[in-house]
Coordinates of N, CA and C in Angstrom, one line a residue:
H27 N -78.1 -164.6 89.7 CA -79.3 -164.2 90.4 C -80.3 -163.5 89.6
Y28 N -79.8 -162.8 88.6 CA -80.8 -162.1 87.7 C -81.7 -163.1 86.9
H29 N -81.1 -164.2 86.6 CA -81.8 -165.3 85.9 C -83.0 -165.8 86.8
A30 N -82.6 -166.0 88.0 CA -83.6 -166.5 89.0 C -84.8 -165.5 89.2
V31 N -84.4 -164.3 89.3 CA -85.5 -163.2 89.5 C -86.4 -163.2 88.4
M32 N -85.8 -163.2 87.1 CA -86.7 -163.1 86.0 C -87.5 -164.4 85.7
R33 N -87.0 -165.5 86.2 CA -87.9 -166.7 86.0 C -89.1 -166.7 87.0
I34 N -88.9 -166.1 88.1 CA -90.0 -166.0 89.1 C -90.9 -164.9 88.6
N35 N -90.4 -163.8 88.1 CA -91.3 -162.7 87.7 C -90.6 -162.1 86.4
P36 N -91.0 -162.6 85.2 CA -90.4 -162.1 84.0 C -90.5 -160.6 83.8
G37 N -91.5 -160.0 84.4 CA -91.7 -158.6 84.3 C -90.5 -157.8 84.8
N38 N -89.7 -158.4 85.7 CA -88.5 -157.7 86.2 C -87.5 -157.4 85.2
R39 N -87.7 -158.0 84.0 CA -86.7 -157.7 82.9 C -86.7 -156.2 82.6
D40 N -87.8 -155.5 82.9 CA -87.8 -154.0 82.7 C -86.8 -153.4 83.7
A41 N -86.8 -153.8 84.9 CA -85.9 -153.3 85.9 C -84.5 -153.5 85.6
V42 N -84.2 -154.8 85.1 CA -82.8 -155.1 84.7 C -82.4 -154.3 83.5
N43 N -83.3 -154.1 82.5 CA -83.0 -153.3 81.4 C -82.7 -151.9 81.8
N44 N -83.5 -151.3 82.7 CA -83.3 -150.0 83.2 C -82.0 -149.8 83.9
L45 N -81.7 -150.8 84.7 CA -80.4 -150.7 85.4 C -79.2 -150.7 84.4
G46 N -79.4 -151.6 83.4 CA -78.3 -151.6 82.4 C -78.2 -150.3 81.6
N47 N -79.3 -149.6 81.4 CA -79.3 -148.3 80.7 C -78.6 -147.3 81.6
V48 N -78.8 -147.3 82.9 CA -78.1 -146.4 83.8 C -76.6 -146.6 83.7
L49 N -76.2 -147.9 83.8 CA -74.8 -148.2 83.7 C -74.2 -147.8 82.4
E50 N -74.9 -148.0 81.3 CA -74.5 -147.6 80.0 C -74.3 -146.1 79.9
G51 N -75.2 -145.4 80.5 CA -75.1 -143.9 80.6 C -73.9 -143.4 81.4
Q52 N -73.4 -144.3 82.3 CA -72.2 -144.0 83.1 C -70.9 -144.4 82.4
G53 N -71.1 -145.0 81.2 CA -69.9 -145.5 80.4 C -69.4 -146.9 80.9
R54 N -70.2 -147.6 81.7 CA -69.8 -148.9 82.2 C -70.4 -149.9 81.3
H55 N -69.8 -150.0 80.1 CA -70.3 -150.8 79.0 C -70.3 -152.3 79.3
A56 N -69.3 -152.8 79.9 CA -69.2 -154.2 80.1 C -70.2 -154.7 81.2
E57 N -70.4 -153.9 82.2 CA -71.5 -154.2 83.2 C -72.9 -154.2 82.6
A58 N -73.1 -153.1 81.8 CA -74.4 -153.0 81.1 C -74.6 -154.2 80.2
A59 N -73.6 -154.6 79.4 CA -73.8 -155.7 78.5 C -74.1 -157.0 79.3
A60 N -73.5 -157.2 80.4 CA -73.8 -158.4 81.2 C -75.2 -158.4 81.7
L61 N -75.8 -157.3 82.0 CA -77.2 -157.3 82.4 C -78.1 -157.6 81.2
F62 N -77.9 -156.9 80.1 CA -78.7 -157.2 78.9 C -78.6 -158.6 78.5
S63 N -77.4 -159.2 78.5 CA -77.2 -160.6 78.2 C -78.0 -161.5 79.1
A64 N -78.1 -161.1 80.4 CA -78.8 -161.9 81.4 C -80.3 -162.0 81.0
V65 N -80.8 -160.8 80.5 CA -82.2 -160.8 80.1 C -82.4 -161.7 78.9
L66 N -81.5 -161.6 77.9 CA -81.6 -162.4 76.7 C -81.5 -163.9 76.9
K67 N -80.8 -164.3 78.0 CA -80.7 -165.8 78.3 C -82.1 -166.3 78.7
V68 N -82.9 -165.4 79.3 CA -84.2 -165.8 79.7 C -85.3 -165.6 78.6
I69 N -85.1 -164.4 78.0 CA -86.1 -164.0 76.9 C -85.2 -163.7 75.7
P70 N -84.9 -164.7 74.8 CA -83.9 -164.5 73.7 C -84.4 -163.5 72.7
D71 N -85.7 -163.3 72.5 CA -86.2 -162.4 71.5 C -86.7 -161.0 72.1
D72 N -86.2 -160.6 73.2 CA -86.5 -159.4 73.8 C -85.9 -158.2 73.0
A73 N -86.7 -157.5 72.2 CA -86.2 -156.5 71.3 C -85.5 -155.4 72.1
D74 N -86.0 -155.0 73.2 CA -85.4 -153.9 74.0 C -84.0 -154.3 74.5
A75 N -83.9 -155.5 75.0 CA -82.6 -156.0 75.5 C -81.6 -156.2 74.3
L76 N -82.1 -156.6 73.2 CA -81.2 -156.8 72.0 C -80.7 -155.4 71.6
N77 N -81.6 -154.4 71.6 CA -81.2 -153.1 71.2 C -80.2 -152.5 72.2
N78 N -80.5 -152.7 73.5 CA -79.7 -152.1 74.6 C -78.3 -152.8 74.6
L79 N -78.2 -154.1 74.3 CA -76.9 -154.8 74.3 C -76.1 -154.3 73.1
G80 N -76.8 -154.0 72.0 CA -76.1 -153.5 70.8 C -75.5 -152.1 71.1
L81 N -76.3 -151.3 71.9 CA -75.8 -150.0 72.3 C -74.5 -150.1 73.2
A82 N -74.6 -151.1 74.1 CA -73.4 -151.3 75.0 C -72.2 -151.7 74.2
L83 N -72.4 -152.6 73.2 CA -71.2 -153.0 72.4 C -70.7 -151.9 71.5
F84 N -71.7 -151.1 71.0 CA -71.3 -150.0 70.2 C -70.5 -149.0 71.0
G85 N -70.9 -148.8 72.3 CA -70.2 -147.9 73.2 C -68.8 -148.4 73.5
A86 N -68.7 -149.7 73.5 CA -67.4 -150.4 73.8 C -66.5 -150.4 72.5
G87 N -67.0 -149.8 71.4 CA -66.2 -149.8 70.2 C -66.3 -151.1 69.4
K88 N -67.5 -151.7 69.4 CA -67.7 -152.9 68.6 C -68.9 -152.8 67.7
P89 N -68.8 -151.9 66.7 CA -69.9 -151.6 65.8 C -70.4 -152.9 65.0
D90 N -69.5 -153.7 64.6 CA -69.9 -154.9 63.8 C -70.9 -155.8 64.6
E91 N -70.5 -156.1 65.9 CA -71.4 -156.9 66.7 C -72.7 -156.2 67.0
A92 N -72.6 -154.8 67.2 CA -73.8 -154.1 67.5 C -74.8 -154.1 66.3
I93 N -74.3 -154.1 65.1 CA -75.1 -154.1 63.9 C -76.0 -155.4 63.9
T94 N -75.3 -156.5 64.2 CA -76.0 -157.8 64.3 C -77.1 -157.8 65.3
L95 N -76.9 -157.2 66.5 CA -77.9 -157.2 67.5 C -79.0 -156.3 67.2
F96 N -78.7 -155.1 66.6 CA -79.8 -154.3 66.1 C -80.7 -154.9 65.1
A97 N -80.1 -155.7 64.2 CA -80.8 -156.4 63.2 C -81.7 -157.5 63.8
R98 N -81.2 -158.2 64.8 CA -82.1 -159.2 65.6 C -83.2 -158.5 66.3
A99 N -83.0 -157.3 66.8 CA -84.1 -156.5 67.4 C -85.2 -156.2 66.4
L100 N -84.7 -155.8 65.2 CA -85.7 -155.4 64.2 C -86.4 -156.6 63.6
Q101 N -85.8 -157.8 63.6 CA -86.5 -159.0 63.2 C -87.7 -159.3 64.2
T102 N -87.5 -159.0 65.4 CA -88.5 -159.2 66.4 C -89.6 -158.1 66.4
R103 N -89.1 -156.8 66.2 CA -90.0 -155.7 66.1 C -89.6 -154.8 64.9
P104 N -90.1 -155.1 63.7 CA -89.7 -154.4 62.5 C -89.8 -152.8 62.6
D105 N -90.8 -152.3 63.4 CA -91.0 -150.9 63.4 C -90.4 -150.2 64.6
F106 N -89.3 -150.9 65.1 CA -88.5 -150.4 66.3 C -87.7 -149.2 65.8
A107 N -88.2 -148.0 65.9 CA -87.5 -146.8 65.4 C -86.1 -146.6 65.9
K108 N -85.9 -146.8 67.2 CA -84.6 -146.5 67.8 C -83.6 -147.6 67.4
A109 N -84.1 -148.8 67.2 CA -83.1 -149.8 66.7 C -82.6 -149.5 65.3
H110 N -83.6 -149.0 64.4 CA -83.2 -148.5 63.1 C -82.1 -147.4 63.2
Q111 N -82.4 -146.4 64.1 CA -81.5 -145.3 64.3 C -80.1 -145.8 64.8
N112 N -80.1 -146.7 65.7 CA -78.8 -147.1 66.3 C -78.1 -148.0 65.3
R113 N -78.8 -148.8 64.5 CA -78.1 -149.5 63.4 C -77.5 -148.6 62.4
G114 N -78.2 -147.5 62.1 CA -77.7 -146.5 61.2 C -76.4 -145.8 61.7
L115 N -76.4 -145.6 63.0 CA -75.2 -145.0 63.6 C -74.0 -145.9 63.5
A116 N -74.2 -147.2 63.8 CA -73.2 -148.2 63.7 C -72.7 -148.4 62.3
L117 N -73.6 -148.4 61.3 CA -73.2 -148.5 59.9 C -72.4 -147.3 59.5
G118 N -72.8 -146.1 60.0 CA -72.0 -144.9 59.7 C -70.6 -144.9 60.2
E119 N -70.5 -145.5 61.4 CA -69.1 -145.7 62.0 C -68.2 -146.5 61.1
L120 N -68.8 -147.4 60.4 CA -68.0 -148.3 59.5 C -67.9 -147.7 58.1
G121 N -68.4 -146.5 57.9 CA -68.3 -145.8 56.6 C -69.3 -146.3 55.6
R122 N -70.3 -147.0 56.0 CA -71.4 -147.5 55.1 C -72.5 -146.5 55.1
E123 N -72.3 -145.3 54.5 CA -73.2 -144.2 54.6 C -74.5 -144.4 54.0
E124 N -74.5 -145.0 52.8 CA -75.8 -145.2 52.1 C -76.7 -146.2 52.9
E125 N -76.1 -147.2 53.5 CA -76.9 -148.1 54.3 C -77.4 -147.4 55.6
A126 N -76.5 -146.6 56.1 CA -76.9 -145.8 57.3 C -78.1 -144.9 57.0
I127 N -78.1 -144.2 55.9 CA -79.1 -143.4 55.5 C -80.5 -144.1 55.4
A128 N -80.4 -145.3 54.8 CA -81.6 -146.2 54.7 C -82.2 -146.5 56.1
E129 N -81.3 -146.8 57.0 CA -81.8 -147.1 58.4 C -82.4 -145.8 59.1
F130 N -81.8 -144.7 58.9 CA -82.4 -143.5 59.5 C -83.7 -143.2 58.9
E131 N -83.8 -143.4 57.6 CA -85.1 -143.2 56.9 C -86.2 -144.1 57.4
A132 N -85.8 -145.4 57.7 CA -86.7 -146.4 58.2 C -87.1 -146.0 59.6
A133 N -86.2 -145.4 60.4 CA -86.5 -144.9 61.8 C -87.6 -143.8 61.7
L134 N -87.4 -142.9 60.8 CA -88.3 -141.8 60.7 C -89.7 -142.3 60.1
K135 N -89.7 -143.3 59.3 CA -91.0 -143.8 58.8 C -91.7 -144.4 60.0
A136 N -91.0 -145.1 60.9 CA -91.7 -145.7 62.1 C -92.1 -144.6 63.1
D137 N -91.2 -143.6 63.2 CA -91.5 -142.5 64.2 C -91.0 -141.2 63.6
P138 N -91.9 -140.4 62.9 CA -91.5 -139.2 62.2 C -91.0 -138.1 63.2
E139 N -91.3 -138.2 64.5 CA -90.9 -137.2 65.4 C -89.6 -137.6 66.2
L140 N -88.9 -138.6 65.8 CA -87.7 -139.0 66.4 C -86.6 -138.1 65.9
V141 N -86.4 -137.0 66.7 CA -85.5 -135.9 66.3 C -84.0 -136.4 66.1
E142 N -83.6 -137.2 67.0 CA -82.2 -137.7 66.9 C -81.9 -138.4 65.6
A143 N -82.9 -139.2 65.1 CA -82.7 -139.9 63.8 C -82.7 -138.9 62.7
R144 N -83.5 -137.9 62.8 CA -83.6 -136.9 61.8 C -82.3 -136.1 61.6
V145 N -81.7 -135.7 62.8 CA -80.4 -135.1 62.8 C -79.3 -136.0 62.2
A146 N -79.3 -137.3 62.7 CA -78.3 -138.2 62.2 C -78.5 -138.4 60.7
L147 N -79.7 -138.4 60.2 CA -79.9 -138.5 58.7 C -79.4 -137.3 58.0
A148 N -79.7 -136.1 58.5 CA -79.2 -134.9 57.9 C -77.7 -134.9 57.9
L149 N -77.0 -135.3 58.9 CA -75.5 -135.4 59.0 C -75.0 -136.4 57.9
A150 N -75.6 -137.5 57.9 CA -75.2 -138.5 56.9 C -75.4 -138.0 55.5
L151 N -76.5 -137.3 55.2 CA -76.7 -136.8 53.9 C -75.7 -135.7 53.5
T152 N -75.3 -134.9 54.6 CA -74.3 -133.9 54.4 C -72.9 -134.6 54.0
K153 N -72.6 -135.7 54.6 CA -71.4 -136.4 54.3 C -71.3 -136.9 52.9
V154 N -72.4 -137.2 52.3 CA -72.4 -137.7 50.9 C -72.9 -136.6 49.9
R155 N -72.8 -135.3 50.4 CA -73.0 -134.2 49.6 C -74.5 -134.0 49.1
R156 N -75.4 -134.6 49.8 CA -76.8 -134.4 49.4 C -77.4 -133.3 50.3
L157 N -76.9 -132.1 50.0 CA -77.0 -130.9 50.9 C -78.5 -130.4 51.0
A158 N -79.2 -130.4 49.8 CA -80.5 -129.9 49.8 C -81.4 -130.8 50.7
E159 N -81.2 -132.1 50.6 CA -82.0 -133.0 51.5 C -81.6 -132.9 53.0
A160 N -80.3 -132.7 53.2 CA -79.9 -132.5 54.6 C -80.5 -131.3 55.2
R161 N -80.5 -130.2 54.4 CA -81.1 -128.9 54.9 C -82.6 -129.1 55.3
R162 N -83.3 -129.9 54.5 CA -84.7 -130.1 54.8 C -84.9 -130.8 56.1
H163 N -84.0 -131.8 56.3 CA -84.2 -132.5 57.6 C -83.7 -131.7 58.8
Y164 N -82.7 -130.9 58.6 CA -82.3 -130.0 59.7 C -83.4 -129.1 60.1
E165 N -84.1 -128.5 59.0 CA -85.2 -127.6 59.3 C -86.3 -128.3 60.0
E166 N -86.6 -129.5 59.6 CA -87.7 -130.2 60.3 C -87.3 -130.5 61.7
A167 N -86.1 -130.9 62.0 CA -85.6 -131.1 63.3 C -85.8 -129.9 64.2
L168 N -85.5 -128.7 63.6 CA -85.7 -127.4 64.3 C -87.1 -127.1 64.6
R169 N -88.0 -127.5 63.6 CA -89.4 -127.3 63.9 C -89.9 -128.1 65.0
L170 N -89.4 -129.4 65.1 CA -89.8 -130.2 66.2 C -89.1 -129.8 67.5
R171 N -87.9 -129.3 67.5 CA -87.2 -129.0 68.7 C -86.3 -127.7 68.4
P172 N -86.9 -126.5 68.6 CA -86.3 -125.3 68.1 C -85.0 -125.0 68.8
D173 N -84.7 -125.6 70.0 CA -83.5 -125.3 70.7 C -82.4 -126.3 70.4
L174 N -82.5 -127.1 69.4 CA -81.6 -128.2 69.1 C -80.3 -127.6 68.5
A175 N -79.2 -127.6 69.2 CA -78.0 -127.0 68.8 C -77.4 -127.7 67.5
E176 N -77.5 -129.0 67.4 CA -76.9 -129.8 66.3 C -77.6 -129.4 65.0
A177 N -78.9 -129.1 65.0 CA -79.6 -128.7 63.8 C -79.2 -127.3 63.4
H178 N -79.1 -126.4 64.3 CA -78.6 -125.1 64.0 C -77.2 -125.1 63.4
T179 N -76.3 -126.0 64.0 CA -75.0 -126.1 63.5 C -75.0 -126.7 62.1
G180 N -75.8 -127.7 61.8 CA -75.9 -128.4 60.5 C -76.4 -127.4 59.4
L181 N -77.4 -126.6 59.7 CA -77.8 -125.6 58.8 C -76.8 -124.6 58.4
G182 N -76.1 -124.2 59.5 CA -75.0 -123.3 59.3 C -73.9 -123.9 58.4
L183 N -73.6 -125.1 58.7 CA -72.5 -125.8 57.9 C -72.9 -125.9 56.5
A184 N -74.1 -126.2 56.1 CA -74.5 -126.3 54.7 C -74.3 -125.0 54.0
L185 N -74.6 -123.9 54.7 CA -74.4 -122.6 54.1 C -72.9 -122.2 54.0
V186 N -72.2 -122.4 55.2 CA -70.8 -121.9 55.3 C -69.9 -122.7 54.3
T187 N -70.1 -124.0 54.1 CA -69.2 -124.7 53.2 C -69.4 -124.3 51.8
R188 N -70.7 -124.0 51.4 CA -70.9 -123.5 50.0 C -70.2 -122.2 49.8
V189 N -70.4 -121.2 50.7 CA -69.8 -119.9 50.6 C -68.3 -120.0 50.6
M190 N -67.7 -120.8 51.5 CA -66.2 -121.0 51.5 C -65.7 -121.6 50.2
L191 N -66.5 -122.6 49.7 CA -66.0 -123.2 48.5 C -66.0 -122.2 47.3
L192 N -67.1 -121.4 47.2 CA -67.1 -120.4 46.1 C -66.0 -119.4 46.3
C193 N -65.8 -118.9 47.5 CA -64.7 -117.9 47.7 C -63.3 -118.6 47.5
G194 N -63.2 -119.8 47.9 CA -61.9 -120.5 47.6 C -61.6 -120.7 46.2
L195 N -62.7 -121.0 45.4 CA -62.5 -121.2 43.9 C -62.1 -119.9 43.3
A196 N -62.8 -118.8 43.7 CA -62.5 -117.5 43.1 C -61.1 -117.0 43.4
W197 N -60.6 -117.4 44.6 CA -59.2 -117.0 45.0 C -58.2 -117.9 44.3
M198 N -58.5 -119.2 44.2 CA -57.6 -120.2 43.6 C -57.3 -119.9 42.1
I199 N -58.3 -119.6 41.4 CA -58.2 -119.4 39.9 C -57.2 -118.3 39.6
R200 N -57.0 -117.4 40.6 CA -56.0 -116.3 40.3 C -54.6 -116.6 40.7
L201 N -54.4 -117.8 41.3 CA -53.0 -118.2 41.7 C -52.3 -118.9 40.6
T202 N -52.1 -118.2 39.5 CA -51.5 -118.8 38.3 C -50.0 -118.5 38.1
S203 N -49.5 -117.6 38.9 CA -48.1 -117.3 38.7 C -47.2 -118.4 39.3
P204 N -46.2 -118.9 38.5 CA -45.3 -119.9 39.0 C -44.5 -119.5 40.2
L205 N -44.5 -120.4 41.2 CA -43.7 -120.1 42.4 C -42.3 -120.7 42.3
F206 N -42.3 -121.9 41.6 CA -41.0 -122.5 41.4 C -41.2 -123.5 40.2
S207 N -40.1 -124.1 39.8 CA -40.2 -125.0 38.7 C -39.7 -126.4 39.1
I208 N -40.3 -127.4 38.5 CA -39.9 -128.8 38.6 C -39.8 -129.4 37.2
F209 N -38.5 -129.8 36.9 CA -38.3 -130.3 35.5 C -38.8 -129.4 34.4
S210 N -38.5 -128.1 34.6 CA -38.9 -127.1 33.7 C -40.4 -126.8 33.6
H211 N -41.1 -127.3 34.6 CA -42.5 -127.1 34.6 C -42.9 -126.2 35.8
G212 N -43.4 -125.0 35.5 CA -43.8 -124.1 36.6 C -44.9 -124.6 37.5
V213 N -44.7 -124.5 38.8 CA -45.7 -124.9 39.8 C -46.3 -123.6 40.4
S214 N -47.6 -123.4 40.3 CA -48.3 -122.3 40.8 C -48.9 -122.6 42.1
G215 N -49.4 -121.6 42.8 CA -50.2 -121.8 44.0 C -51.4 -122.7 43.8
K216 N -52.0 -122.5 42.7 CA -53.2 -123.3 42.4 C -52.8 -124.8 42.3
D217 N -51.7 -125.1 41.7 CA -51.2 -126.4 41.5 C -50.9 -127.0 42.9
L218 N -50.3 -126.3 43.8 CA -50.0 -126.8 45.1 C -51.3 -127.1 45.9
I219 N -52.3 -126.2 45.8 CA -53.5 -126.5 46.5 C -54.2 -127.8 46.0
L220 N -54.2 -128.0 44.7 CA -54.8 -129.2 44.1 C -54.0 -130.4 44.6
I221 N -52.7 -130.3 44.6 CA -51.9 -131.5 45.0 C -52.1 -131.8 46.5
L222 N -52.1 -130.8 47.3 CA -52.3 -131.1 48.8 C -53.7 -131.6 49.0
G223 N -54.7 -131.1 48.3 CA -56.1 -131.6 48.5 C -56.2 -133.0 48.0
G224 N -55.5 -133.3 46.9 CA -55.6 -134.7 46.4 C -54.9 -135.7 47.4
L225 N -53.7 -135.2 48.0 CA -53.1 -136.1 49.0 C -53.9 -136.3 50.2
F226 N -54.6 -135.2 50.7 CA -55.5 -135.4 51.8 C -56.6 -136.4 51.6
L227 N -57.2 -136.3 50.4 CA -58.3 -137.3 50.1 C -57.7 -138.7 49.9
L228 N -56.6 -138.8 49.3 CA -55.9 -140.1 49.2 C -55.6 -140.7 50.5
G229 N -55.0 -139.9 51.4 CA -54.7 -140.4 52.7 C -55.9 -140.8 53.5
K230 N -56.9 -140.0 53.5 CA -58.2 -140.4 54.2 C -58.8 -141.6 53.7
A231 N -58.9 -141.8 52.3 CA -59.4 -143.0 51.7 C -58.6 -144.2 52.1
T232 N -57.3 -144.1 52.0 CA -56.4 -145.2 52.4 C -56.6 -145.7 53.8
H233 N -56.7 -144.7 54.7 CA -56.9 -145.0 56.1 C -58.2 -145.7 56.4
E234 N -59.3 -145.2 55.7 CA -60.6 -145.8 55.9 C -60.7 -147.3 55.3
I235 N -60.0 -147.5 54.2 CA -60.0 -148.8 53.6 C -59.2 -149.8 54.5
H236 N -58.1 -149.3 55.1 CA -57.3 -150.1 56.0 C -58.2 -150.5 57.2
E237 N -58.9 -149.6 57.8 CA -59.7 -149.9 58.9 C -60.8 -150.9 58.6
K238 N -61.4 -150.7 57.4 CA -62.5 -151.7 57.1 C -62.0 -153.1 56.9
L239 N -60.8 -153.2 56.3 CA -60.2 -154.5 56.0 C -59.5 -155.2 57.2
E240 N -58.8 -154.4 58.0 CA -58.0 -154.9 59.1 C -58.5 -154.6 60.4
G241 N -59.2 -153.5 60.6 CA -59.5 -153.0 62.0 C -58.3 -152.4 62.6
E242 N -58.5 -151.7 63.7 CA -57.3 -151.1 64.3 C -56.4 -152.1 65.0
D243 N -55.1 -152.0 64.8 CA -54.1 -152.9 65.3 C -54.4 -154.3 64.9
G244 N -55.0 -154.5 63.7 CA -55.2 -155.8 63.1 C -56.4 -156.6 63.8
G245 N -57.1 -156.0 64.7 CA -58.2 -156.7 65.4 C -59.5 -156.2 64.9
T246 N -60.6 -156.6 65.6 CA -61.9 -156.3 65.2 C -62.6 -155.2 66.0
T247 N -61.9 -154.8 67.1 CA -62.4 -153.7 67.9 C -62.1 -152.4 67.3
R248 N -63.1 -151.5 67.2 CA -62.9 -150.2 66.6 C -63.3 -149.1 67.6
A249 N -62.8 -147.9 67.4 CA -63.1 -146.8 68.3 C -64.6 -146.5 68.1
M250 N -65.1 -145.8 69.1 CA -66.5 -145.3 69.0 C -66.7 -144.3 67.9
A251 N -68.0 -144.1 67.5 CA -68.3 -143.2 66.4 C -67.7 -141.8 66.8
P252 N -67.2 -141.1 65.8 CA -66.8 -139.7 66.0 C -67.9 -138.9 66.5
N253 N -67.6 -137.9 67.3 CA -68.7 -137.0 67.8 C -69.1 -136.0 66.8
F254 N -70.2 -135.3 67.0 CA -70.8 -134.4 66.0 C -69.7 -133.4 65.6
A255 N -69.0 -132.8 66.5 CA -68.0 -131.8 66.2 C -66.9 -132.3 65.2
S256 N -66.4 -133.5 65.5 CA -65.3 -134.0 64.7 C -65.8 -134.3 63.2
V257 N -67.0 -134.8 63.1 CA -67.6 -135.0 61.8 C -67.7 -133.7 61.0
I258 N -68.2 -132.6 61.7 CA -68.3 -131.3 61.1 C -67.0 -130.9 60.6
V259 N -65.9 -131.0 61.3 CA -64.6 -130.6 60.9 C -64.2 -131.4 59.6
Q260 N -64.4 -132.7 59.6 CA -64.0 -133.5 58.5 C -64.8 -133.0 57.2
I261 N -66.1 -132.8 57.4 CA -66.9 -132.3 56.2 C -66.4 -131.0 55.7
L262 N -66.0 -130.1 56.6 CA -65.5 -128.8 56.2 C -64.2 -129.0 55.4
L263 N -63.3 -129.8 55.8 CA -62.1 -130.1 55.1 C -62.3 -130.7 53.8
L264 N -63.2 -131.7 53.7 CA -63.5 -132.3 52.4 C -64.1 -131.4 51.5
D265 N -65.1 -130.5 51.9 CA -65.8 -129.6 51.1 C -64.9 -128.6 50.5
I266 N -63.9 -128.1 51.4 CA -63.1 -127.0 50.9 C -61.9 -127.5 50.1

């Protein structure tokens, strides 16, 4: 019946899109996707519906399919800032950080006051250790929206990780006394910290490579993007 309504009055596609957005906000991804798909059957190049369907699929844990839909939306409307931002989020979920950064930058070129894209860019820059650039974008986000908690947290993160790293290095270089020996080789506290840090990085890299090649449980469906807090914790662990 959605098809019939839109054929009689194509302007109703706004109402269908809006209803889909409400359902998406309630976490009803499948129902939202059905509404956006109905719009696209009548208006295949509707950039808003393409973007919204991408969001619904991303919310359902399908970033690969979402990326394709965001790209289609951008083919129709190249300066669609939110589609650039959403594509960047989906790329980041797949670990393609440099591509994600490029999308966030494109979003800000189209709409310099899109605060969400600026915070997402700052977080992506933090993950690839481009901290000076990240700080600049966090500061700009705070200028645009002074009460933005994520930007305050991001700025604090950039400072805290540097201080903790320096303190950790100063403490670690003093741990030179052997704790025990392996094959006549003394193992100090510094050696243990370096070994554990290397194992953590190796395990994390192996897990991410496996997800990219196989997907979870051998399929193509992936979990939703990690929330802001979980990304912050991972960055702290990697930095320290």
